[in-house]
């Protein structure tokens, strides 16, 4: 999604801004731009496509300056085009980069047009530039007051970085529902939407809180709270490596990330499960006390993280914990009845997902017992806003389609489930706990199916639609498999619990419809086989991912089988998603799509 990098330096800032944008590329975007201010005034350069195209244009234009703002845009309002790319400017005086959505931009636009402002883009963001310009004139050229006055008129979510030609030594940045961090260098100061963008220039960061505004100059920085009072915010050291992560011997980040799964599963287990025992020191004592009292759980998430919630639901309910799993975007806009002793669990890879963050904010106003974030990014907004955190330890995930983050979410959620059972003195079969320690080797076995899966993927090369079937946890995994295929190959892939076939989707089945089914060796295997016979009877072509113990005698010769070997009951669904990820990957390779940055998608979904 959109990314912001900006700063005030003593050297030419342009290479720093461009490097920052490159570091944000993995988030997915469609255009990029940079603007600087110097003695000659405001200079801007924008380009569609990759940051590399912007770099070429910047070089040709010989753009230079000590104060600048830069942006990668993932279009929400207006097509991905140069005129819509940020920075947006007003009267050659104000330049603005904006992450988020301004919900009342049409009203503001109309009002500004009446006041004589001309718009040159279709974006909501340009209205912010003109509004700040109008306020700048009214405030006698005080940029901070102008920004604060302009944002008080905005509805929606935003992070903004702004400069003005008439005060060319400073940047003003602010946030409301969208992240922004201040990077503290030596004699140079920056802001960015993600600290990762600034790691080559600093390790010291200050996170802006909701509605904070920061003013940075070459001499220092000052944060103001929502009441426009100067405030102190904590400075944190970031330990992450500044190195940009490479693909190593792999063709794509996604491929590398799938093959890292055995390792990251082991990392997620570390210090939490050892020799078949739960390690109580993994959690703070007060959190364990809270787990002892939990009676219900509301899991709120989006996309792949939502599927992780669906998988864990049946395990939590088996442990006697009533569990509700819901899309954050739906939870946000309905009345919610919270039962006593309900734990609110949010799941997000990035911890920046706007819908999930907003859901947490809503939940905090309700009568929840406690708040847990299951997240992959320790310094993310979600982690900072929750009372407890369970880190998934997948390492940085670059591929837009989530793979290793999903598998580690499942492991972390299983760990949570086991800890709840232990805290509530419920009997835990030690064999179940031990199964997790064998999971990395099961992941290896799934990855070894790569060649066979690449072969089977050929049958989807010319297809435009398919069905995914599973039952129980297998349905949640099938839904994740379908999402991966959609994201990567643009094939319409719809997942159904196979018992639902006869209630509608069976009408879609004929001899041109591939039906991809997942059967693990559980109590639903026979039911699944009966459903597959319904498919076969209508000529449907089955691609079956199945445990080798499943009785497959009823399947016809056209069925293509991917034999998963003998999976372990407790971890079967975690391992079984890997072959489905590989399948989506190989279909995408055959289709020639952009595996790491599928069209229209972004890694951290920072807009609602
Ligand atoms: N609404 C703005 C910015 C979009 C954004 O933040 N995407 O992540 C635009 O469409 O330009």
Coordinates of N, CA and C in Angstrom, one line a residue, residues 406-581:
X406 N 1.0 -17.0 7.4 CA -0.2 -17.8 7.7 C 0.1 -19.0 8.6
X407 N 1.2 -19.8 8.1 CA 1.5 -21.0 8.8 C 1.9 -20.7 10.3
X408 N 2.7 -19.6 10.4 CA 3.1 -19.3 11.8 C 1.9 -18.8 12.6
X409 N 1.0 -18.1 12.0 CA -0.2 -17.7 12.7 C -0.9 -18.9 13.3
X410 N -1.0 -20.0 12.4 CA -1.7 -21.2 12.9 C -1.0 -21.8 14.0
X411 N 0.4 -21.8 14.0 CA 1.1 -22.4 15.1 C 0.9 -21.6 16.3
X412 N 1.0 -20.3 16.2 CA 0.8 -19.4 17.4 C -0.6 -19.6 18.0
X413 N -1.6 -19.7 17.1 CA -2.9 -19.8 17.6 C -3.1 -21.2 18.3
X414 N -2.5 -22.2 17.8 CA -2.5 -23.5 18.5 C -1.9 -23.4 19.9
X415 N -0.7 -22.7 19.9 CA 0.0 -22.5 21.2 C -1.0 -21.8 22.2
X416 N -1.7 -20.8 21.7 CA -2.6 -20.0 22.5 C -3.7 -21.0 23.1
X417 N -4.2 -21.8 22.2 CA -5.2 -22.8 22.6 C -4.7 -23.8 23.7
X418 N -3.5 -24.2 23.5 CA -2.9 -25.2 24.5 C -2.7 -24.5 25.8
X419 N -2.2 -23.2 25.7 CA -2.0 -22.5 27.0 C -3.3 -22.2 27.7
X420 N -4.4 -22.0 27.0 CA -5.7 -21.7 27.6 C -6.1 -23.0 28.3
X421 N -5.9 -24.2 27.6 CA -6.3 -25.4 28.3 C -5.5 -25.7 29.5
X422 N -4.2 -25.4 29.4 CA -3.4 -25.7 30.6 C -3.8 -24.7 31.8
X423 N -4.0 -23.4 31.4 CA -4.4 -22.4 32.4 C -5.7 -22.8 33.1
X424 N -6.6 -23.5 32.3 CA -7.9 -23.8 32.8 C -8.0 -25.3 33.4
X425 N -6.8 -25.8 33.6 CA -6.6 -27.2 34.2 C -7.3 -28.2 33.4
X426 N -7.4 -28.1 32.1 CA -8.0 -29.1 31.2 C -6.9 -30.1 30.8
X427 N -7.3 -31.4 30.7 CA -6.3 -32.4 30.4 C -5.8 -32.2 28.9
X428 N -4.5 -32.2 28.8 CA -3.9 -32.1 27.5 C -3.1 -33.4 27.2
X429 N -3.4 -34.0 26.1 CA -2.7 -35.2 25.7 C -1.3 -34.8 25.3
X430 N -0.2 -35.2 26.0 CA 1.1 -34.8 25.7 C 1.5 -35.1 24.2
X431 N 0.9 -36.2 23.7 CA 1.2 -36.5 22.3 C 0.8 -35.4 21.3
X432 N -0.3 -34.7 21.7 CA -0.7 -33.6 20.8 C 0.3 -32.4 20.8
X433 N 0.9 -32.2 22.0 CA 1.9 -31.1 22.1 C 3.1 -31.5 21.3
X434 N 3.5 -32.8 21.5 CA 4.7 -33.2 20.8 C 4.6 -33.1 19.3
X435 N 3.4 -33.3 18.8 CA 3.1 -33.2 17.4 C 3.7 -31.9 16.8
X436 N 3.6 -30.9 17.5 CA 4.1 -29.6 17.0 C 5.6 -29.6 16.8
X437 N 6.3 -30.3 17.6 CA 7.7 -30.3 17.4 C 8.1 -31.1 16.2
X438 N 7.2 -32.0 15.7 CA 7.5 -32.7 14.4 C 7.0 -31.9 13.2
X439 N 6.3 -30.8 13.5 CA 5.7 -30.1 12.3 C 6.7 -29.6 11.3
X440 N 7.9 -29.1 11.7 CA 8.9 -28.6 10.7 C 9.2 -29.7 9.7
X441 N 9.3 -31.0 10.2 CA 9.7 -32.0 9.3 C 8.5 -32.4 8.3
X442 N 7.3 -32.2 8.9 CA 6.1 -32.4 8.0 C 6.1 -31.3 6.9
X443 N 6.5 -30.1 7.3 CA 6.5 -29.0 6.3 C 7.5 -29.4 5.2
X444 N 8.7 -29.9 5.6 CA 9.7 -30.3 4.6 C 9.1 -31.3 3.6
X445 N 8.3 -32.3 4.2 CA 7.7 -33.3 3.3 C 6.7 -32.7 2.4
X446 N 6.0 -31.7 2.8 CA 5.1 -31.1 1.9 C 5.8 -30.3 0.8
X447 N 6.9 -29.7 1.1 CA 7.7 -28.9 0.1 C 8.3 -29.9 -0.9
X448 N 8.6 -31.1 -0.5 CA 9.2 -32.1 -1.4 C 8.2 -32.5 -2.5
X449 N 6.9 -32.1 -2.3 CA 5.9 -32.4 -3.4 C 5.9 -31.4 -4.5
X450 N 6.8 -30.5 -4.5 CA 6.8 -29.3 -5.4 C 6.7 -29.8 -6.9
X451 N 7.6 -30.8 -7.2 CA 7.6 -31.2 -8.6 C 6.3 -31.8 -9.1
X452 N 5.7 -32.6 -8.3 CA 4.5 -33.3 -8.6 C 3.4 -32.2 -8.7
X453 N 3.4 -31.2 -7.8 CA 2.4 -30.2 -7.8 C 2.5 -29.3 -9.1
X454 N 3.8 -29.0 -9.5 CA 4.0 -28.3 -10.7 C 3.4 -29.0 -11.9
X455 N 3.5 -30.3 -11.9 CA 2.9 -31.1 -13.0 C 1.4 -31.0 -13.0
X456 N 0.8 -31.2 -11.9 CA -0.7 -31.1 -11.8 C -1.2 -29.7 -12.1
X457 N -0.4 -28.7 -11.7 CA -0.9 -27.3 -11.9 C -1.2 -27.0 -13.4
X458 N -0.6 -27.8 -14.3 CA -0.8 -27.6 -15.8 C -2.3 -27.7 -16.1
X459 N -3.0 -28.5 -15.4 CA -4.4 -28.7 -15.8 C -5.3 -27.4 -15.5
X460 N -4.7 -26.4 -14.8 CA -5.4 -25.2 -14.6 C -5.0 -24.0 -15.5
X461 N -4.0 -24.3 -16.3 CA -3.4 -23.3 -17.2 C -4.5 -22.5 -18.0
X462 N -5.4 -23.3 -18.6 CA -6.4 -22.6 -19.4 C -7.8 -22.4 -18.8
X463 N -7.8 -22.5 -17.5 CA -9.1 -22.4 -16.8 C -9.3 -21.0 -16.3
X464 N -10.6 -20.6 -16.2 CA -10.9 -19.3 -15.6 C -11.6 -19.4 -14.3
X465 N -12.1 -20.6 -13.9 CA -12.8 -20.8 -12.6 C -12.6 -22.2 -12.1
X466 N -12.6 -22.3 -10.8 CA -12.6 -23.7 -10.2 C -13.2 -23.6 -8.8
X467 N -13.4 -24.8 -8.2 CA -14.0 -24.9 -6.9 C -13.0 -25.5 -6.0
X468 N -13.0 -25.1 -4.7 CA -12.1 -25.7 -3.7 C -13.1 -26.3 -2.7
X469 N -12.8 -27.6 -2.3 CA -13.7 -28.2 -1.3 C -12.9 -28.7 -0.1
X470 N -13.5 -28.6 1.1 CA -12.9 -29.2 2.3 C -14.0 -29.3 3.3
X471 N -13.8 -29.9 4.4 CA -14.8 -29.9 5.5 C -14.1 -29.7 6.8
X472 N -14.8 -29.1 7.8 CA -14.2 -28.8 9.1 C -13.0 -27.8 8.9
X473 N -11.9 -28.1 9.6 CA -10.7 -27.3 9.4 C -10.3 -27.3 8.0
X474 N -10.5 -28.5 7.3 CA -10.1 -28.6 5.9 C -10.8 -27.6 5.0
X475 N -12.0 -27.1 5.4 CA -12.7 -26.1 4.6 C -11.9 -24.8 4.8
X476 N -11.5 -24.4 6.0 CA -10.7 -23.2 6.2 C -9.4 -23.2 5.4
X477 N -8.8 -24.4 5.3 CA -7.5 -24.5 4.5 C -7.9 -24.4 3.1
X478 N -9.0 -25.0 2.6 CA -9.4 -24.9 1.2 C -9.7 -23.5 0.9
X479 N -10.3 -22.7 1.8 CA -10.6 -21.3 1.6 C -9.3 -20.5 1.4
X480 N -8.3 -20.9 2.2 CA -7.0 -20.2 2.0 C -6.3 -20.6 0.7
X481 N -6.5 -21.9 0.3 CA -5.9 -22.3 -1.0 C -6.6 -21.6 -2.1
X482 N -7.9 -21.4 -2.0 CA -8.6 -20.7 -3.1 C -8.2 -19.2 -3.1
X483 N -8.0 -18.6 -2.0 CA -7.6 -17.2 -1.9 C -6.2 -17.1 -2.6
X484 N -5.3 -18.0 -2.3 CA -3.9 -18.0 -2.9 C -4.0 -18.0 -4.4
X485 N -4.9 -19.0 -4.9 CA -5.0 -19.1 -6.3 C -5.6 -17.9 -7.0
X486 N -6.6 -17.3 -6.4 CA -7.2 -16.0 -6.9 C -6.2 -14.9 -6.9
X487 N -5.5 -14.7 -5.8 CA -4.5 -13.6 -5.7 C -3.4 -13.7 -6.8
X488 N -3.0 -15.0 -7.0 CA -1.8 -15.1 -7.8 C -2.1 -15.3 -9.3
X489 N -3.2 -16.0 -9.6 CA -3.4 -16.4 -11.0 C -4.6 -15.7 -11.6
X490 N -5.3 -15.0 -10.8 CA -6.5 -14.3 -11.2 C -7.6 -15.2 -11.7
X491 N -7.5 -16.5 -11.3 CA -8.6 -17.5 -11.6 C -9.6 -17.4 -10.6
X492 N -10.9 -17.3 -11.0 CA -11.9 -17.3 -10.0 C -12.0 -18.6 -9.2
X493 N -11.6 -18.6 -8.0 CA -11.6 -19.8 -7.2 C -12.5 -19.7 -5.9
X494 N -13.5 -20.5 -5.9 CA -14.5 -20.4 -4.8 C -14.4 -21.6 -3.9
X495 N -14.2 -21.4 -2.6 CA -14.2 -22.5 -1.6 C -15.5 -22.8 -1.0
X496 N -15.9 -24.0 -0.9 CA -17.1 -24.4 -0.2 C -16.8 -25.5 0.8
X497 N -17.6 -25.5 1.9 CA -17.6 -26.8 2.7 C -18.3 -27.8 1.9
X498 N -17.7 -29.0 1.7 CA -18.2 -29.8 0.6 C -19.7 -30.3 0.8
X499 N -20.1 -30.2 2.1 CA -21.5 -30.6 2.4 C -22.5 -29.6 1.8
X500 N -22.0 -28.4 1.4 CA -22.8 -27.4 0.9 C -23.0 -27.5 -0.6
X501 N -22.2 -28.4 -1.3 CA -22.3 -28.5 -2.7 C -23.7 -28.6 -3.2
X502 N -24.4 -29.6 -2.6 CA -25.8 -29.9 -3.1 C -26.7 -28.8 -2.9
X503 N -26.4 -27.8 -2.1 CA -27.3 -26.7 -1.8 C -27.0 -25.5 -2.8
X504 N -26.4 -25.7 -3.9 CA -26.2 -24.7 -4.8 C -25.0 -24.9 -5.8
X505 N -23.8 -24.9 -5.3 CA -22.6 -24.9 -6.2 C -22.5 -26.1 -7.1
X506 N -23.2 -27.2 -6.8 CA -23.1 -28.3 -7.7 C -23.6 -27.9 -9.1
X507 N -24.4 -26.9 -9.2 CA -24.9 -26.5 -10.5 C -23.8 -26.0 -11.4
X508 N -22.6 -25.6 -10.8 CA -21.5 -25.2 -11.6 C -20.7 -26.3 -12.2
X509 N -20.9 -27.5 -11.6 CA -20.0 -28.6 -12.0 C -20.4 -29.3 -13.3
X510 N -19.4 -29.3 -14.2 CA -19.5 -30.1 -15.4 C -18.1 -30.5 -15.8
X511 N -17.9 -31.1 -17.0 CA -16.6 -31.7 -17.2 C -15.5 -30.6 -17.5
X512 N -15.9 -29.3 -17.5 CA -14.9 -28.3 -17.7 C -14.5 -27.6 -16.3
X513 N -15.1 -28.1 -15.3 CA -14.9 -27.4 -14.0 C -13.9 -28.2 -13.1
X514 N -12.7 -27.7 -12.9 CA -11.8 -28.4 -12.0 C -12.3 -28.2 -10.5
X515 N -12.3 -29.3 -9.8 CA -12.7 -29.3 -8.4 C -11.5 -29.7 -7.5
X516 N -11.0 -28.8 -6.7 CA -9.8 -29.1 -5.9 C -10.2 -29.4 -4.5
X517 N -9.8 -30.6 -4.1 CA -10.3 -31.1 -2.8 C -9.2 -31.4 -1.9
X518 N -9.4 -31.2 -0.6 CA -8.4 -31.5 0.5 C -9.1 -32.5 1.4
X519 N -8.4 -33.6 1.6 CA -8.9 -34.6 2.6 C -7.8 -35.0 3.5
X520 N -7.9 -34.7 4.8 CA -6.9 -35.2 5.7 C -7.5 -36.5 6.4
X521 N -6.8 -37.2 7.2 CA -7.2 -38.4 7.7 C -8.0 -38.1 9.0
X522 N -9.2 -37.6 8.9 CA -10.0 -37.3 10.1 C -11.4 -37.9 10.0
X523 N -12.2 -37.6 10.9 CA -13.6 -38.2 11.0 C -14.4 -37.7 9.8
X524 N -14.0 -36.7 9.1 CA -14.8 -36.2 8.0 C -14.4 -36.8 6.6
X525 N -13.3 -37.7 6.6 CA -12.8 -38.1 5.3 C -13.8 -38.9 4.5
X526 N -14.6 -39.7 5.2 CA -15.6 -40.5 4.4 C -16.7 -39.6 3.8
X527 N -17.1 -38.6 4.6 CA -18.1 -37.6 4.2 C -17.6 -36.9 2.9
X528 N -16.3 -36.5 3.0 CA -15.7 -35.8 1.9 C -15.7 -36.7 0.6
X529 N -15.4 -38.0 0.8 CA -15.4 -38.9 -0.3 C -16.8 -39.0 -1.0
X530 N -17.8 -39.0 -0.1 CA -19.2 -39.1 -0.7 C -19.4 -37.8 -1.5
X531 N -19.0 -36.6 -1.0 CA -19.3 -35.4 -1.7 C -18.5 -35.4 -3.1
X532 N -17.3 -36.0 -3.1 CA -16.5 -36.0 -4.3 C -17.2 -36.9 -5.3
X533 N -17.9 -37.9 -4.8 CA -18.6 -38.8 -5.8 C -19.7 -38.0 -6.5
X534 N -20.3 -37.1 -5.7 CA -21.4 -36.2 -6.3 C -20.8 -35.4 -7.5
X535 N -19.5 -35.0 -7.3 CA -18.8 -34.2 -8.3 C -18.5 -35.1 -9.5
X536 N -18.0 -36.2 -9.2 CA -17.7 -37.2 -10.3 C -18.9 -37.6 -11.1
X537 N -20.0 -37.7 -10.5 CA -21.2 -38.1 -11.2 C -21.7 -37.1 -12.2
X538 N -21.2 -35.8 -12.0 CA -21.5 -34.7 -12.9 C -20.4 -34.4 -13.9
X539 N -19.4 -35.3 -13.9 CA -18.3 -35.1 -14.8 C -17.2 -34.2 -14.4
X540 N -17.3 -33.7 -13.1 CA -16.3 -32.8 -12.6 C -14.9 -33.4 -12.5
X541 N -13.9 -32.6 -12.8 CA -12.5 -33.1 -12.8 C -11.9 -32.8 -11.4
X542 N -11.5 -33.9 -10.7 CA -11.0 -33.7 -9.3 C -9.5 -33.6 -9.3
X543 N -9.0 -32.7 -8.5 CA -7.6 -32.7 -8.1 C -7.6 -32.8 -6.6
X544 N -7.1 -33.9 -6.2 CA -7.2 -34.3 -4.8 C -5.9 -34.2 -4.0
X545 N -5.9 -33.4 -3.0 CA -4.8 -33.4 -2.1 C -5.2 -34.2 -0.9
X546 N -4.6 -35.4 -0.6 CA -5.2 -36.3 0.4 C -4.1 -37.0 1.2
X547 N -4.4 -37.3 2.4 CA -3.6 -38.2 3.3 C -3.6 -39.6 2.6
X548 N -2.5 -40.3 2.7 CA -2.4 -41.5 2.0 C -3.3 -42.6 2.6
X549 N -3.8 -42.4 3.8 CA -4.6 -43.4 4.4 C -6.1 -43.3 4.0
X550 N -6.4 -42.2 3.3 CA -7.8 -42.0 2.9 C -8.2 -43.0 1.8
X551 N -9.3 -43.7 2.0 CA -9.8 -44.7 1.0 C -10.2 -44.0 -0.3
X552 N -9.4 -44.2 -1.4 CA -9.7 -43.5 -2.6 C -10.3 -44.4 -3.7
X553 N -10.7 -45.6 -3.3 CA -11.2 -46.5 -4.3 C -12.3 -46.0 -5.2
X554 N -13.1 -45.1 -4.6 CA -14.3 -44.7 -5.3 C -14.0 -43.6 -6.4
X555 N -12.8 -43.2 -6.4 CA -12.4 -42.1 -7.4 C -12.1 -42.7 -8.8
X556 N -12.5 -41.9 -9.8 CA -12.3 -42.5 -11.2 C -10.8 -42.1 -11.6
X557 N -10.5 -42.7 -12.8 CA -9.1 -42.6 -13.3 C -8.7 -41.2 -13.7
X558 N -9.7 -40.3 -13.9 CA -9.4 -38.9 -14.3 C -8.9 -38.1 -13.1
X559 N -9.1 -38.6 -11.9 CA -8.7 -37.8 -10.7 C -7.2 -37.7 -10.6
X560 N -6.7 -36.5 -10.4 CA -5.3 -36.3 -10.2 C -5.0 -36.2 -8.7
X561 N -4.1 -37.1 -8.2 CA -3.9 -37.2 -6.8 C -2.6 -36.6 -6.4
X562 N -2.6 -35.8 -5.3 CA -1.3 -35.4 -4.7 C -1.3 -36.0 -3.3
X563 N -0.5 -37.0 -3.2 CA -0.5 -37.8 -2.0 C 0.3 -37.1 -0.9
X564 N -0.3 -36.7 0.2 CA 0.3 -36.0 1.2 C 1.0 -36.9 2.2
X565 N 1.0 -38.2 2.0 CA 1.6 -39.1 3.0 C 0.7 -39.2 4.2
X566 N 1.3 -39.6 5.3 CA 0.5 -39.7 6.6 C 0.7 -38.5 7.5
X567 N -0.3 -37.7 7.5 CA -0.1 -36.4 8.4 C -0.6 -36.7 9.8
X568 N -0.2 -35.9 10.7 CA -0.6 -36.1 12.1 C -1.9 -35.3 12.4
X569 N -2.8 -35.9 13.1 CA -4.1 -35.2 13.3 C -4.0 -33.8 13.7
X570 N -3.2 -33.5 14.7 CA -3.2 -32.2 15.4 C -2.6 -31.1 14.4
X571 N -1.7 -31.5 13.5 CA -1.0 -30.5 12.7 C -1.3 -30.7 11.2
X572 N -2.2 -31.6 10.9 CA -2.5 -31.9 9.5 C -2.9 -30.7 8.7
X573 N -3.8 -29.9 9.2 CA -4.2 -28.8 8.4 C -3.1 -27.7 8.2
X574 N -2.2 -27.6 9.2 CA -1.2 -26.6 9.0 C -0.2 -27.1 7.9
X575 N 0.1 -28.4 7.9 CA 1.0 -28.9 6.9 C 0.3 -28.8 5.5
X576 N -1.0 -29.2 5.5 CA -1.7 -29.3 4.2 C -1.9 -28.0 3.5
X577 N -1.7 -26.9 4.1 CA -1.9 -25.7 3.3 C -0.7 -25.5 2.4
X578 N 0.5 -26.0 2.7 CA 1.7 -25.8 1.9 C 1.5 -26.3 0.5
X579 N 1.0 -27.5 0.3 CA 0.8 -28.0 -1.1 C -0.1 -27.1 -1.8
X580 N -1.1 -26.5 -1.1 CA -2.1 -25.6 -1.8 C -1.4 -24.3 -2.2
X581 N -0.5 -23.8 -1.4 CA 0.3 -22.6 -1.7 C 1.2 -22.9 -2.9

